[in-house]
mmCIF file of C-alpha atoms in Angstrom:
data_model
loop_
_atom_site.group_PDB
_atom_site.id
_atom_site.type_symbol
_atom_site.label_atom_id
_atom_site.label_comp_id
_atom_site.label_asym_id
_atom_site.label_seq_id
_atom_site.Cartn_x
_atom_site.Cartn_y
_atom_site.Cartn_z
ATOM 1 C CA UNK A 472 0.000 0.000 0.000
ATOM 2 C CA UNK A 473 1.487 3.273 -0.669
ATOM 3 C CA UNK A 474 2.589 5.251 2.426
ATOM 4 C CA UNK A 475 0.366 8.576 2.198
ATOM 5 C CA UNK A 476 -3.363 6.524 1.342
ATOM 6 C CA UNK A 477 -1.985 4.121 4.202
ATOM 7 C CA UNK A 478 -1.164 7.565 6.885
ATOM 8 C CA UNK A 479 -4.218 8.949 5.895
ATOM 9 C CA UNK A 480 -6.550 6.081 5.973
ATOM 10 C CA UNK A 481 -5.367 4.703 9.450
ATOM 11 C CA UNK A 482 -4.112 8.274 11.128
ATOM 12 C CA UNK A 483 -5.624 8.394 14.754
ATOM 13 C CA UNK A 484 -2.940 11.471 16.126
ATOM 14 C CA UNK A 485 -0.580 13.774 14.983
ATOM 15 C CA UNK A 486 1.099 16.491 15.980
ATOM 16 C CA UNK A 487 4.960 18.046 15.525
ATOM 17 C CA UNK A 488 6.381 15.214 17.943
ATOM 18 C CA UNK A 489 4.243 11.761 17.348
ATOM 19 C CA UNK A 490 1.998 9.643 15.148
ATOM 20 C CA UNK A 491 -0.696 7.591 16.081
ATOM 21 C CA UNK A 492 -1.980 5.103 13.793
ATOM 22 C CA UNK A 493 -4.668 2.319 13.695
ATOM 23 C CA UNK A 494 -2.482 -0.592 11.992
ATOM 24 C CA UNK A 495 -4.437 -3.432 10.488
ATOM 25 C CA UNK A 496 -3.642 -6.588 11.105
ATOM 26 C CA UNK A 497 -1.194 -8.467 8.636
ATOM 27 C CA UNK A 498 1.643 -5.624 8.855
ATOM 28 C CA UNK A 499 4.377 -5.296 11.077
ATOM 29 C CA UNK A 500 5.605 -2.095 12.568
ATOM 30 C CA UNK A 501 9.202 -2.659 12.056
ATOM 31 C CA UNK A 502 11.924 -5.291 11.546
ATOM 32 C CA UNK A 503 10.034 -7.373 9.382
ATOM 33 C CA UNK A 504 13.072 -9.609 7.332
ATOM 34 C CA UNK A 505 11.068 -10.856 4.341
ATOM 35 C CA UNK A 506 8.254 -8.115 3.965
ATOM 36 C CA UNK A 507 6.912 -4.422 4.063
ATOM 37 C CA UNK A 508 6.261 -3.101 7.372
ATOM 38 C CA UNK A 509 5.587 0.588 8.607
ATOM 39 C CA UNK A 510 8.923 2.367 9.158
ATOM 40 C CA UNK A 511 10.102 0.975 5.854
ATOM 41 C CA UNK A 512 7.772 2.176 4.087
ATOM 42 C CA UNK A 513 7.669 5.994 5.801
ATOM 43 C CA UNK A 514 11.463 5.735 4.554
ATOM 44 C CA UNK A 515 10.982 5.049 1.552
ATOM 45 C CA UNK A 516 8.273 7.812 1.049
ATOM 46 C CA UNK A 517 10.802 10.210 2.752
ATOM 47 C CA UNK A 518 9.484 9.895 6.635
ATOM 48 C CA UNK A 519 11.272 8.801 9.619
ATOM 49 C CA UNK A 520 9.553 7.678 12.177
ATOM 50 C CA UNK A 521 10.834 6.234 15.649
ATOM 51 C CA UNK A 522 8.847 2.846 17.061
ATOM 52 C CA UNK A 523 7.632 3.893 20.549
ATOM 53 C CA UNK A 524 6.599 0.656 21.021
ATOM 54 C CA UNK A 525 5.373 -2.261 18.912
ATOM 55 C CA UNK A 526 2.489 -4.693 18.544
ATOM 56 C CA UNK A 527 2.360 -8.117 17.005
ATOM 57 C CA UNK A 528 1.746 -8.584 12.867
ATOM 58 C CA UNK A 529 -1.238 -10.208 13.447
ATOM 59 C CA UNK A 530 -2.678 -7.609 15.777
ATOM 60 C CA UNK A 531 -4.304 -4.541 14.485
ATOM 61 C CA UNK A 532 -5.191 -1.630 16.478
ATOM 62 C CA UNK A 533 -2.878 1.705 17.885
ATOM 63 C CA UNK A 534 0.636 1.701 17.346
ATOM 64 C CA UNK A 535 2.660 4.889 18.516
ATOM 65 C CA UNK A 536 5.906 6.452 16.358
ATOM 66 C CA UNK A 537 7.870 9.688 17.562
ATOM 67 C CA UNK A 538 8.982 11.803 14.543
ATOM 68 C CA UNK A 539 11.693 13.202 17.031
ATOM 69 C CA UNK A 540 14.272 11.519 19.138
ATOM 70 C CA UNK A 541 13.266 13.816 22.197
ATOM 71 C CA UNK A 542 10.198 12.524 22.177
ATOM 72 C CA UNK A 543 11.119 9.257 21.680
ATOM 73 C CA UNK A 544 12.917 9.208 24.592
ATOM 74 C CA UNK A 545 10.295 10.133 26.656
ATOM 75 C CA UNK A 546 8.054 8.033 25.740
ATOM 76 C CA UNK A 547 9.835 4.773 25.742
ATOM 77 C CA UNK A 548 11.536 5.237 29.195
ATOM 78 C CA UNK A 549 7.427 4.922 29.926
ATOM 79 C CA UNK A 550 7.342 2.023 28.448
ATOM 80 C CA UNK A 551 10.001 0.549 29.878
ATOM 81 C CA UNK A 552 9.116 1.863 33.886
ATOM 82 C CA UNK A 553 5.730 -0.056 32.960
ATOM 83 C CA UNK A 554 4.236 3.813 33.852
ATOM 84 C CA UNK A 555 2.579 3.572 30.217
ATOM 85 C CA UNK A 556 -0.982 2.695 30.287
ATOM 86 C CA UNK A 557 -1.729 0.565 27.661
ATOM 87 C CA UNK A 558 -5.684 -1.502 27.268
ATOM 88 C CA UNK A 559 -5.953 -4.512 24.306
ATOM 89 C CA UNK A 560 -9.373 -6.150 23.121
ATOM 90 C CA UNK A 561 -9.486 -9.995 22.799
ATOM 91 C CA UNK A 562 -11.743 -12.751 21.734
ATOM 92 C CA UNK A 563 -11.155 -15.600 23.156
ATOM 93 C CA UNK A 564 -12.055 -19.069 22.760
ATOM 94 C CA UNK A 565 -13.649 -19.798 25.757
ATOM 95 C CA UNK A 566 -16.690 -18.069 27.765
ATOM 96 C CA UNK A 567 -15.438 -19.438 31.162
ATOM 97 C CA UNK A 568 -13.157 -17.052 32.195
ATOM 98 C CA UNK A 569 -13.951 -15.339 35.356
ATOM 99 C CA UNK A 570 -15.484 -11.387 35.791
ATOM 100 C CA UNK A 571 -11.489 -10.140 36.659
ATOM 101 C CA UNK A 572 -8.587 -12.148 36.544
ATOM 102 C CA UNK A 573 -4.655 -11.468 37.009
ATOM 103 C CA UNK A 574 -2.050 -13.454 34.673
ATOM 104 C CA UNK A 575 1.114 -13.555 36.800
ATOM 105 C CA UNK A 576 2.872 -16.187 34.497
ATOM 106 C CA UNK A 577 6.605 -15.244 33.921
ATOM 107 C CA UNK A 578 7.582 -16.039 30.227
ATOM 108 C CA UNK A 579 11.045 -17.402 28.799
ATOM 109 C CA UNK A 580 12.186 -18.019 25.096
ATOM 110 C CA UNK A 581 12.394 -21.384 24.225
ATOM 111 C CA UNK A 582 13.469 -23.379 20.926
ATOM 112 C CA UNK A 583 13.152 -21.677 17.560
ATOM 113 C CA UNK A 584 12.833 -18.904 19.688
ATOM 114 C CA UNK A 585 9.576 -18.967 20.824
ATOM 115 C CA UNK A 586 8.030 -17.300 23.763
ATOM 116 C CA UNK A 587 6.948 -19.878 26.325
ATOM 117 C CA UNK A 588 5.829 -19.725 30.082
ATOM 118 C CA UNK A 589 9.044 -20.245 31.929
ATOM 119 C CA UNK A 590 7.496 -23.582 33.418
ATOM 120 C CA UNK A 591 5.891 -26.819 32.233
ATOM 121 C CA UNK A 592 2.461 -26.614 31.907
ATOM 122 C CA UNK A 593 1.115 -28.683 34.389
ATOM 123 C CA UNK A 594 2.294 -26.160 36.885
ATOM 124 C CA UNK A 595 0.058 -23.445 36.162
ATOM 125 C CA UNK A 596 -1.661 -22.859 39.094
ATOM 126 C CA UNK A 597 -5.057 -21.272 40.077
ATOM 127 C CA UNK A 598 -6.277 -19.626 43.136
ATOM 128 C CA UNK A 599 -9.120 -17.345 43.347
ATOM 129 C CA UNK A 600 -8.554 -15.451 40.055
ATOM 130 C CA UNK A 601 -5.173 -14.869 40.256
ATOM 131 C CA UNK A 602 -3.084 -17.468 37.622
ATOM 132 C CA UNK A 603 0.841 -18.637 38.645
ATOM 133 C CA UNK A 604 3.536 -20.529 39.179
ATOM 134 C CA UNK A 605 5.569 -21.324 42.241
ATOM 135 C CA UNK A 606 9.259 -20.416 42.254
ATOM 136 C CA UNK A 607 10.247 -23.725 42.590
ATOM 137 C CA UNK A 608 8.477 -24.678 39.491
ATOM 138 C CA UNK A 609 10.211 -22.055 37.107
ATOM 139 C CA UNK A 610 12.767 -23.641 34.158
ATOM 140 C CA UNK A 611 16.354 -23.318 34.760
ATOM 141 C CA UNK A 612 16.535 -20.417 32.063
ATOM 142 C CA UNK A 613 16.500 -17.033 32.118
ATOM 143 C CA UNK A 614 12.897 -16.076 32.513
ATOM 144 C CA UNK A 615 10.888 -12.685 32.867
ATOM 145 C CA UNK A 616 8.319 -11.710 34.847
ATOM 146 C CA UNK A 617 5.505 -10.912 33.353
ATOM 147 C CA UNK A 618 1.615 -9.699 34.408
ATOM 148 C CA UNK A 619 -1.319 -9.121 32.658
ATOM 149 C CA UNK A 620 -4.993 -7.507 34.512
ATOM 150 C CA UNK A 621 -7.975 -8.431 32.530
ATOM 151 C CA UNK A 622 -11.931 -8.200 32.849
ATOM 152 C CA UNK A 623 -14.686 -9.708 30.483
ATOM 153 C CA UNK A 624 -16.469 -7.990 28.680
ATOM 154 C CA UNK A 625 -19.288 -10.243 27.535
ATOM 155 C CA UNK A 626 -19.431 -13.944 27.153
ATOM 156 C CA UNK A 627 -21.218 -16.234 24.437
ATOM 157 C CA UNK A 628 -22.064 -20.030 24.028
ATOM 158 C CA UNK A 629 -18.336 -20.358 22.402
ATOM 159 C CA UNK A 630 -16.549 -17.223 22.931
ATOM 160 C CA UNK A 631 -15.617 -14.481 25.189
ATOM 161 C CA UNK A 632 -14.439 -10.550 24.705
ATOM 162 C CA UNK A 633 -12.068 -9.360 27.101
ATOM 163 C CA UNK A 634 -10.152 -6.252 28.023
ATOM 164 C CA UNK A 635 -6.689 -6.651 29.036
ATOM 165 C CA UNK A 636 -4.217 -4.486 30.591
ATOM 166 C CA UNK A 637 -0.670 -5.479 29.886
ATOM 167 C CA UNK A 638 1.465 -4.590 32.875
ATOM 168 C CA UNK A 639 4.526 -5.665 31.123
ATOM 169 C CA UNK A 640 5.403 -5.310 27.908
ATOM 170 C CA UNK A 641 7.196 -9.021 26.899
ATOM 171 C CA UNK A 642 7.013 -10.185 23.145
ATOM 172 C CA UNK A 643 3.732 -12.262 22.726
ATOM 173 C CA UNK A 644 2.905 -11.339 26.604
ATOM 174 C CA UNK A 645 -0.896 -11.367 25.751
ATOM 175 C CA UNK A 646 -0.858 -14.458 23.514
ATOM 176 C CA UNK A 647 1.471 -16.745 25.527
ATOM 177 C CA UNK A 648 -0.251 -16.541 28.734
ATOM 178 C CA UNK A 649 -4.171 -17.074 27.779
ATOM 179 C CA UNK A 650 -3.305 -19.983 25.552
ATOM 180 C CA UNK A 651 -1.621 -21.561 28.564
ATOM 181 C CA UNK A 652 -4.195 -21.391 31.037
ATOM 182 C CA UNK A 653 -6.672 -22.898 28.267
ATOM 183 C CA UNK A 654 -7.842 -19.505 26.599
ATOM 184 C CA UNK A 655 -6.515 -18.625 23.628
ATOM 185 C CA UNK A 656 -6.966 -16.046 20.945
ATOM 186 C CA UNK A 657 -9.439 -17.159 18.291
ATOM 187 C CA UNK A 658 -6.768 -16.952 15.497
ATOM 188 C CA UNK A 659 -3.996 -16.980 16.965
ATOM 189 C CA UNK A 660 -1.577 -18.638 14.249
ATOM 190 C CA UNK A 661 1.005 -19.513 17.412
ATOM 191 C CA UNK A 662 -1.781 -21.391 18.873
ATOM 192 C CA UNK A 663 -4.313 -22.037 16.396
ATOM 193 C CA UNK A 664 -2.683 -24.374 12.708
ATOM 194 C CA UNK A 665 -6.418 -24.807 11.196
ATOM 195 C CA UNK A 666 -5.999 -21.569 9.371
ATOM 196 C CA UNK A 667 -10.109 -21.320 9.834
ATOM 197 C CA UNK A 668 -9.787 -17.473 11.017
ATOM 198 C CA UNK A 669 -9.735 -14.402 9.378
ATOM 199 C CA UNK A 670 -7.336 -12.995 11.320
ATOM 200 C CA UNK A 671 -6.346 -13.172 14.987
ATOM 201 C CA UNK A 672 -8.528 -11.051 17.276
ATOM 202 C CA UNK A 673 -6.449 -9.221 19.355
ATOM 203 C CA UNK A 674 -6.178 -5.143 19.051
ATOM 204 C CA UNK A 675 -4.173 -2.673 20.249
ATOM 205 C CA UNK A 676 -7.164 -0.250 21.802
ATOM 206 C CA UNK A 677 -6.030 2.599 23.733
ATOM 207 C CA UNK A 678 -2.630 4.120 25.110
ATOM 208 C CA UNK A 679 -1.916 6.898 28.023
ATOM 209 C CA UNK A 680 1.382 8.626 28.313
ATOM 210 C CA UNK A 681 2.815 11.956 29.980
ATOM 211 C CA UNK A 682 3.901 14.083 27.448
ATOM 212 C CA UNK A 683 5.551 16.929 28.304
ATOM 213 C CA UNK A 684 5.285 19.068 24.892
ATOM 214 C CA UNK A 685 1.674 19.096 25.054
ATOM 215 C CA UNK A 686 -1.123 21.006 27.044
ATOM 216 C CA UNK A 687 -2.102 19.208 29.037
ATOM 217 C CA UNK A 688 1.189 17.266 29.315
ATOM 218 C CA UNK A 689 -0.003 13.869 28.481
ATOM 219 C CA UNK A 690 -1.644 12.102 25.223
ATOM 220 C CA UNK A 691 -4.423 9.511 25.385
ATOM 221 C CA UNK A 692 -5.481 7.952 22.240
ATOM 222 C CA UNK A 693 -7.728 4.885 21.035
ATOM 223 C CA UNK A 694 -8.376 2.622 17.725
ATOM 224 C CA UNK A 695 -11.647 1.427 17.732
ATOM 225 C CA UNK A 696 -11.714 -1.901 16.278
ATOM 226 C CA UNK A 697 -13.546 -2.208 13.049
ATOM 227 C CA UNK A 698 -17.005 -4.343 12.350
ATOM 228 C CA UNK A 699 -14.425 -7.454 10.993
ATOM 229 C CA UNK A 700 -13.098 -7.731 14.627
ATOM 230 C CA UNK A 701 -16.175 -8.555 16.615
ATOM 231 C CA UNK A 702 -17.118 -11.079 13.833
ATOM 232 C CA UNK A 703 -16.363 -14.434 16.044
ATOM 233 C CA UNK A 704 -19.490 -13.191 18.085
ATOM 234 C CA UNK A 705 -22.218 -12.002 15.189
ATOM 235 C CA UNK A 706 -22.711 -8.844 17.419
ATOM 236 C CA UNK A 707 -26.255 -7.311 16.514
ATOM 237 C CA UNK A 708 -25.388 -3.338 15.296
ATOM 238 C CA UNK A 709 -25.321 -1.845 18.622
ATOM 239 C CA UNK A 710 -23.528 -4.263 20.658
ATOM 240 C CA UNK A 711 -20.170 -3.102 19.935
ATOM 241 C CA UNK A 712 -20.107 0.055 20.782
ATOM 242 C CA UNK A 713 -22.146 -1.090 24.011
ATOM 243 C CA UNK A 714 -18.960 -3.347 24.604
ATOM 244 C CA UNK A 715 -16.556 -0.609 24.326
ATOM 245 C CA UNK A 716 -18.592 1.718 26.771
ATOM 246 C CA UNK A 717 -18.677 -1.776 29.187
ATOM 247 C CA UNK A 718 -14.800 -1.987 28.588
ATOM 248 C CA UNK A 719 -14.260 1.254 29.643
ATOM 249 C CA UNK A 720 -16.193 0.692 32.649
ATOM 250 C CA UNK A 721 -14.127 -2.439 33.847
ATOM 251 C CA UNK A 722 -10.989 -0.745 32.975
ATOM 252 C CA UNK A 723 -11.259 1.935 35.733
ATOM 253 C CA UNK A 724 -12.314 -0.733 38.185
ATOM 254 C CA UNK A 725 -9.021 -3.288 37.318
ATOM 255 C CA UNK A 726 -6.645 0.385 37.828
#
C-alpha cells in the first residue's frame, strides 16, 4: 500500500512530535526480514519515524511512532518503567473465564525462539482469580516476569471478549499466557494451525502517556476496532459500541 493513502486512511494522532496510527492486522511495525512493514515504508516515502513501542503482525489496532528523538525518549523510558498505560481487546475461545482475573505467568524463550511460560504446563496454578507458578516450578533459564490484569467484557455459548491491561510489555505477553491457562486467541496462528480465522482477534485499543510538549502534558489515544473484529461473536449493530462503553467501565475498576 502506498505510504500517504496508508497515513491517511489509518491516522488516529498527529502532531509536531508523534503519530498515532490504527495498523491493520497483517503488517508489522518494524523489523520485518522478508516483507513491508511501517517504518520501511515511511522511509521510503521520505518519513522517519521512531517505534515507541510495537504490537504483534497479526494484531491490528494503535501503534505509537515519535517523529523526534526527544520525544522518543520520553516516551519509551514509559514504556520501559511499565508507567505507560496501555488496554488490548481480545476474543477468546472460551466463555469461562472469570469477571477479573490477574495473569502472573513469567515467560522465557524457548526453541526456535519462541516465547513460552518459563514452566511446564502442568504447573500453572489457580487460586481465586489470580493465575501462577511457584518459584520452585520455574525452568532453569532465564525467565521474565511478566503480568497481565484483565476483565470480560461479555461472554457467548463459544466465545468471550475481554479487556486486558498489559502490565509488562514481553514479546507475545498477551498471547502466551491465555493460551496456557486454556484460553486462547481465536486466530492466533502460534496457537491455532487450522488456518479457519480471518485474522487473529487481538487489538491494540487505547494508550496513556505523559507528554511533556503538550497542554495538558499527556496524550491519550484509542483505535476502535472495526465491524471485521467482533465477527467471532455475530454482534447485533449496537452491541459493539455497548462493549466498548462496558470496557471502559471495567478498565477503571481493574486500575
Amino acid at each position: 500500500m502506498d505510504w500517504s493513502e496508508l497515513r491517511a486512511r489509518f491516522l488516529v494522532e498527529e502532531d509536531d512530535a508523534i503519530l498515532a496510527l490504527h495498523k491493520p492486522a497483517g503488517i508489522s511495525v518494524t523489523g520485518e526480514r522478508h516483507d513491508t512493514d511501517l517504518v520501511e515504508l515511511a522511509a521510503a516515502a521520505g518519513e522517519t519515524l521512531y517505534p515507541v513501542h510495537r504490537i504483534d503482525k497479526v494484531t491490528s489496532g494503535l501503534v505509537l511512532f515519535a517523529k523526534e528523538l526527544a520525544a522518543h525518549g520520553q516516551l519509551t523510558r514509559q514504556f520501559n518503567k511499565q508507567t505507560a498505560e496501555k488496554a488490548y481487546l481480545a476474543v477468546v475461545a472460551s466463555a469461562e473465564l472469570p469477571d477479573t482475573g490477574v495473569l502472573d505467568l513469567p515467560l522465557s524463550v524457548g526453541r526456535k525462539n519462541r516465547v513460552r511460560i518459563a514452566a511446564p504446563r502442568e504447573s500453572i496454578r489457580r487460586e481465586g482469580d489470580r493465575w501462577f507458578v511457584e518459584d520452585v516450578d520455574l525452568l532453569a533459564t532465564k525467565n521474565y516476569p511478566s503480568r497481565t490484569e484483565f476483565a470480560t467484557v461479555l461472554r457467548r455459548a463459544e466465545h468471550a471478549v475481554l479487556v486486558l491491561r498489559p502490565i509488562t510489555g514481553r514479546r507475545h505477553q498477551i498471547r502466551v499466557q491465555l493460551a496456557w491457562i486454556g484460553h486462547p486467541i481465536v486466530g492466533d496462528p502460534l496457537f491455532d494451525k487450522t488456518g479457519a480465522a480471518e485474522r487473529t482477534y487481538l487489538h491494540s485499543w487505547r494508550l496513556g502517556l505523559a507528554a511533556d510538549w503538550r497542554t495538558p502534558p499527556e496524550l491519550a489515544v484509542e483505535a476502535t476496532p472495526d465491524a471485521a473484529f467482533w465477527r467471532p461473536i455475530q454482534p447485533e449493530p449496537h452491541e459493539p459500541g455497548e462493549m466498548l462503553h462496558r470496557a471502559d467501565e471495567l478498565l477503571r475498576r481493574i486500575d
